[in-house]
Amino acid sequence: MAGEMLAAVKTDPAPGATKMMNVSKPKPGPGEVLVKVRIASICGTDVHIYKWDDWAKARIKPPLIQGHEFAGEVAELGDNTTHVQVGDYVSAEGHVACGTCYQCRTGQSHICPNVHIIGVDRDGAFAEYVAVPEENIIINPANLPLEMASIQDPFGNSVQTVFSADAPGNFIAVFGLGPTGLMSIALLRAVAASKIFAIGHVNEYRMELAKKLGADHVLKASDDLESMVLRETGGRMVDHVLEMSGSPEAFNQGLKILRPGGGMHVLGIYADPFVVDVSSDIVTKGIELYGIHGRRMYGDWYRMAGLLTSGKLNLKPIITHRFPFEQFLEAMEVMKSGNCGKVVLFME
Amino acid sequence: MAGEMLAAVKTDPAPGATKMMNVSKPKPGPGEVLVKVRIASICGTDVHIYKWDDWAKARIKPPLIQGHEFAGEVAELGDNTTHVQVGDYVSAEGHVACGTCYQCRTGQSHICPNVHIIGVDRDGAFAEYVAVPEENIIINPANLPLEMASIQDPFGNSVQTVFSADAPGNFIAVFGLGPTGLMSIALLRAVAASKIFAIGHVNEYRMELAKKLGADHVLKASDDLESMVLRETGGRMVDHVLEMSGSPEAFNQGLKILRPGGGMHVLGIYADPFVVDVSSDIVTKGIELYGIHGRRMYGDWYRMAGLLTSGKLNLKPIITHRFPFEQFLEAMEVMKSGNCGKVVLFME
Amino acid sequence: MAGEMLAAVKTDPAPGATKMMNVSKPKPGPGEVLVKVRIASICGTDVHIYKWDDWAKARIKPPLIQGHEFAGEVAELGDNTTHVQVGDYVSAEGHVACGTCYQCRTGQSHICPNVHIIGVDRDGAFAEYVAVPEENIIINPANLPLEMASIQDPFGNSVQTVFSADAPGNFIAVFGLGPTGLMSIALLRAVAASKIFAIGHVNEYRMELAKKLGADHVLKASDDLESMVLRETGGRMVDHVLEMSGSPEAFNQGLKILRPGGGMHVLGIYADPFVVDVSSDIVTKGIELYGIHGRRMYGDWYRMAGLLTSGKLNLKPIITHRFPFEQFLEAMEVMKSGNCGKVVLFME
Amino acid sequence: MAGEMLAAVKTDPAPGATKMMNVSKPKPGPGEVLVKVRIASICGTDVHIYKWDDWAKARIKPPLIQGHEFAGEVAELGDNTTHVQVGDYVSAEGHVACGTCYQCRTGQSHICPNVHIIGVDRDGAFAEYVAVPEENIIINPANLPLEMASIQDPFGNSVQTVFSADAPGNFIAVFGLGPTGLMSIALLRAVAASKIFAIGHVNEYRMELAKKLGADHVLKASDDLESMVLRETGGRMVDHVLEMSGSPEAFNQGLKILRPGGGMHVLGIYADPFVVDVSSDIVTKGIELYGIHGRRMYGDWYRMAGLLTSGKLNLKPIITHRFPFEQFLEAMEVMKSGNCGKVVLFME
């Protein structure tokens, strides 16, 4: 039916509770555009909502269509749009910033305190159509493959993290081998980090992927990292640590293998506060620590387009599973298992 | 007697245990110069050694002449010196770096892992003469007052901390009103921070000094800082926090009053590891945190000379007590009381 | 009459050709707000248009109401505005950026190649009312004096220039003692530059003002600058040069007095291309040179508000002449003479 | 004979005038080490001296052994050395800095105004042995190939230039396809610049090499660069220009193809001052321009070691000619022809 579309709807405040169903096609409001979704990918955040964990309980108000990683074509323009055209090949930044706070007015809208997130606070892209503010629309290069276009939102996390460090020719450790950690490894490889140490936990599938994407050394958190890093860096220790695991142990281990004057770049989210040896591990070593959230709007997106179309970055192995949108629930189960990289859904 | 000098000697591994006595005048070794000390000041570190706390027990090997803040005249040159001359009016950087490690070879010798500290690991300046590597010698501008010349080492801590932040026209909070915190306040005043919030604990003497040196708001840690800062910054919160108290509560309070995207600059040393809410207070707010140690060698010293001779910085009130060197033990008691700013000793 | 207002209208493409006359009060378009102007100040650009020089001939399409430096109250809101309120005390950024180009989308809208300038490309503030895009509106702090609020646009040029340098405790030279150079001197004074060298040409009035605003040494371009700077900096030469004169001789003189590794910060506009000794004066000395245009949108505005309300910056002497708006043509003559700082007009 | 060695000696102040002859083996002075040279490479500077151009006439005092690019083994230690050992596999930084000036004391010794250059101001490495200050010695990683070890000094120029820009994912143009330009292209390729535009003049050999080393587009200065770059960057123009040609036309062309807010990175040396359109090409576009000289001591050397041993940088094609040291004069003729990349000499 013309006014309807297929969507994956989180119907109730409970684990799972997601149904493939027909709903009304959204109308783009003033300043918004309607995108016909051609591909979407599943984020770890989507799994949190699916599982209905504590964070989800506090934040999510069902019914909700999730999904903020996608690409498609502009199908319709709302009032007062200025430059996007029907037919444009687009993706979108998932953070809808307020535009008027100190952060938004000074180039830091990625940490706008009034942010609304697509697929979290408003309906998202696990559907045939999604309405998005024109401001958030990214016009993709014509030669950007659909799968790469879809994963730009999470890849943007890797981009912000990696470029907050000084990687080329330096020693870098990555803790956490989820998709963001894995894409960071591919990026570190692409910008010629001297040695990339990838530290995982127990998931052999992802440790294998880390190797494939360019890690020089793939280790377990239970290994004697300090001795190993000391030896492999000629006594210098690593110049930067990217903490993407969300594990307090990894955070503290990361600080231990960092050289004096090194950088700690933290994208991981921790379930609870935890103990840090601030004096010995940060202050007297002169460490710089960066909290990383989202993607720089929109510098990181331009850089991504440049990287993804350059032929100098090999991100393909990160896409490990492809499903037609109708099999959304199966795709979600694969994500839950952890035995995957990025999982993508095709709407057509 | 020609070959002897008066010195304050920590004679034994015990609290106090410091005697004013005659000892042999040191001979400058190769690459060293001998300085006739005219003024010296007492650092918090000196109090730790005097009190013989756990840190001191682990690090200090009596007998030791303490003291690393001083000014004087070059009296004698060792072999192989290159540019310092007898009669030069000098002070010295207290950190003797190795010169050959990664840090030393890349402009970060202030965090050299092989550092030796004057007055801690080798004899220092609480004496009529002190031998110092020529590399560490700072030739003072002729118009730099003796008292200002003496306190450059600790003022350099303030300089490194303040200039790791972006203070002019911004909102800044300083936790900890010891001499380094107080000098930071004077410096923030001198570079036109918009509002300076000084947060102390219980010491009224130092809260009074904070006001005198330029703090716009002097508060107690027990005040409702968040509400107060929210109101005084028009809802923005502070742009930078300088944590100089060494108190875990201050550290965490500091993170709470920081705006998203703000900077946390930590010079404080904490007795023990402590709990930090890394996710909420650092990661999702996009905070940058800097561990600060020592002084940039020697960029911070050049900047200090420029500031101290400019007439645009009012650091004078920080010198609250003056003693002849012979009354060293009395001076130390004043320092222990905490009811002081900087305490200086005159050798002549 | 209710629908009319008094305005200074450049009526024809000719020198002068400006009339005080009643015109229709503008209506704010969608996304715009109407400001009741209370004060406006005259920019050097306004003088160029008044004199009808080559630049003006190529750019300006009379009839035009000039003026982009002002403060006032919001009188009316157009459609689709979001956060500004009627009655707000405001000023405005004069550059209306396109919002969609690479520069605008990456925090560099101050150099948007599609910019339109208020009072240059669209009607401005030499009138009782001016319509401005809400995006460009700056809500002023309530305690910001009217005269300071009016001159923020040009002061923002000084702010961007000064903060592209590292002034505190360093040696700085300012070439060009027009209002932007003079305000830079006041700012350098406020952030404790060690020595400020102000280099003018022939205008004694402005050299006097430079001294009043905080210059340590006021010199003429015809003086032997190199010897003087060499002596006053102890052989180091200056760390940064701010070139605000628009004179090729000053540009090249500036490079000569810069130390190796120093910074050259150029806001001046030159009538023609000119000869530069790139090898000797820039390359082998490792100089960094910054072209400065406009004001960072809107970081520089927040910093300005912080500075101007801090009580730590003395900008008052820069306002040398005050006129009621009706005497606009007399005010313009004072500006043409050059014997002034900023000239302000009061609309009420 | 034990005390003699073979050397290429510039014997007289005239073109050519270089003889292969036996001379006394140098003795390392205090703080120096003697290196047995195993490989050396010829720099453009060496060709200038060989040809005896105006610069050489003013600077060089024959007799002189040239050569500052080399690798070898430490054969003997002078007095007062501290950490280098006999047998170490080493190269050396060619700039012998004074160690006591403002630049040397603040991490900028690469632009020390009192520098002496090995093979220019003191005897160099076109010989079986060369004496070098221990401070300048770089201990090479054991797995660094000899040919790569030899070319680190000029590669360091490329490293400093490329890392003064922000290349990954961005559009970069390189003017000048001499060895330094060519190595920059390889480096830009290694760090995933999005598109690399290489602009040469007439030398087909080097344009071929540029392609081989990773340039995406190889152009001639006479091509319509502006239209081409406009099209290939989607209207944005390039983000950074590396000017390595020493041609005034290239410098000005480079500024024209730079986007507003872009960076101009100049290593080229120009025979004479020349005309620049500072207003239109630098100031109003908000360009940042960096003069680049030498290599950061020693951060660039550490980064180089990291890059050269990473396996992620393909610099091999740059070495186009290999000669035994005895054929030095033939090697010099190849360099003069320009139909080459780097030319290396083997001493054994």
CSV table of C-alpha atoms in Angstrom, one decimal, chain A residues 102-103 108 111 236 239 251 259-261 266-270 273-279 282-293, chain B residues 102-103 108 111 236 239 251 259-261 266-270 273-279 282-293:
chain,number,residue,atom,x,y,z
A,102,TYR,CA,27.8,26.4,23.4
A,103,GLN,CA,29.0,23.1,22.0
A,108,GLN,CA,31.6,20.5,19.1
A,111,ILE,CA,28.9,16.3,22.3
A,236,ARG,CA,59.7,2.4,24.7
A,239,ASP,CA,52.7,5.7,22.1
A,251,PHE,CA,41.6,0.5,30.8
A,259,ARG,CA,55.0,5.3,27.5
A,260,PRO,CA,55.5,8.5,29.6
A,261,GLY,CA,53.9,11.2,27.5
A,266,VAL,CA,38.8,6.1,25.3
A,267,LEU,CA,35.7,5.2,23.4
A,268,GLY,CA,34.6,2.3,25.6
A,269,ILE,CA,31.6,2.7,27.9
A,270,TYR,CA,31.9,1.1,31.3
A,273,PRO,CA,32.7,3.6,38.0
A,274,PHE,CA,36.0,1.9,38.8
A,275,VAL,CA,39.4,2.3,40.5
A,276,VAL,CA,42.1,4.1,38.6
A,277,ASP,CA,45.7,4.8,39.7
A,278,VAL,CA,45.6,8.4,38.7
A,279,SER,CA,49.0,9.4,40.3
A,282,ILE,CA,48.4,9.4,34.5
A,283,VAL,CA,49.9,12.3,36.4
A,284,THR,CA,53.6,11.5,36.9
A,285,LYS,CA,53.8,9.9,33.4
A,286,GLY,CA,52.4,13.0,31.8
A,287,ILE,CA,49.6,11.1,30.0
A,288,GLU,CA,47.0,12.8,27.9
A,289,LEU,CA,43.6,11.1,28.1
A,290,TYR,CA,40.8,11.7,25.6
A,291,GLY,CA,37.1,10.8,26.1
A,292,ILE,CA,35.7,10.1,22.6
A,293,HIS,CA,32.0,10.3,21.7
B,102,TYR,CA,63.0,8.6,23.9
B,103,GLN,CA,61.5,11.3,26.0
B,108,GLN,CA,59.7,15.7,26.7
B,111,ILE,CA,59.0,13.2,32.0
B,236,ARG,CA,27.8,26.5,30.5
B,239,ASP,CA,35.9,25.2,30.5
B,251,PHE,CA,39.2,15.3,41.2
B,259,ARG,CA,31.4,21.4,30.5
B,260,PRO,CA,31.2,18.8,27.7
B,261,GLY,CA,34.4,19.2,25.7
B,266,VAL,CA,45.9,17.3,36.9
B,267,LEU,CA,49.0,18.2,38.9
B,268,GLY,CA,47.8,16.8,42.2
B,269,ILE,CA,49.4,13.6,43.6
B,270,TYR,CA,47.0,11.1,45.2
B,273,PRO,CA,44.2,4.8,43.6
B,274,PHE,CA,40.5,5.8,43.7
B,275,VAL,CA,37.1,5.4,42.0
B,276,VAL,CA,36.4,7.5,38.8
B,277,ASP,CA,33.2,7.5,36.8
B,278,VAL,CA,35.0,7.3,33.5
B,279,SER,CA,32.0,6.8,31.3
B,282,ILE,CA,35.0,11.6,30.8
B,283,VAL,CA,34.0,9.6,27.8
B,284,THR,CA,30.5,10.7,26.9
B,285,LYS,CA,31.4,14.3,27.8
B,286,GLY,CA,34.3,14.2,25.4
B,287,ILE,CA,36.7,15.5,28.2
B,288,GLU,CA,40.4,15.9,27.6
B,289,LEU,CA,42.5,15.0,30.7
B,290,TYR,CA,46.2,16.0,31.1
B,291,GLY,CA,48.6,14.5,33.6
B,292,ILE,CA,51.1,17.3,34.4
B,293,HIS,CA,54.5,16.7,35.8
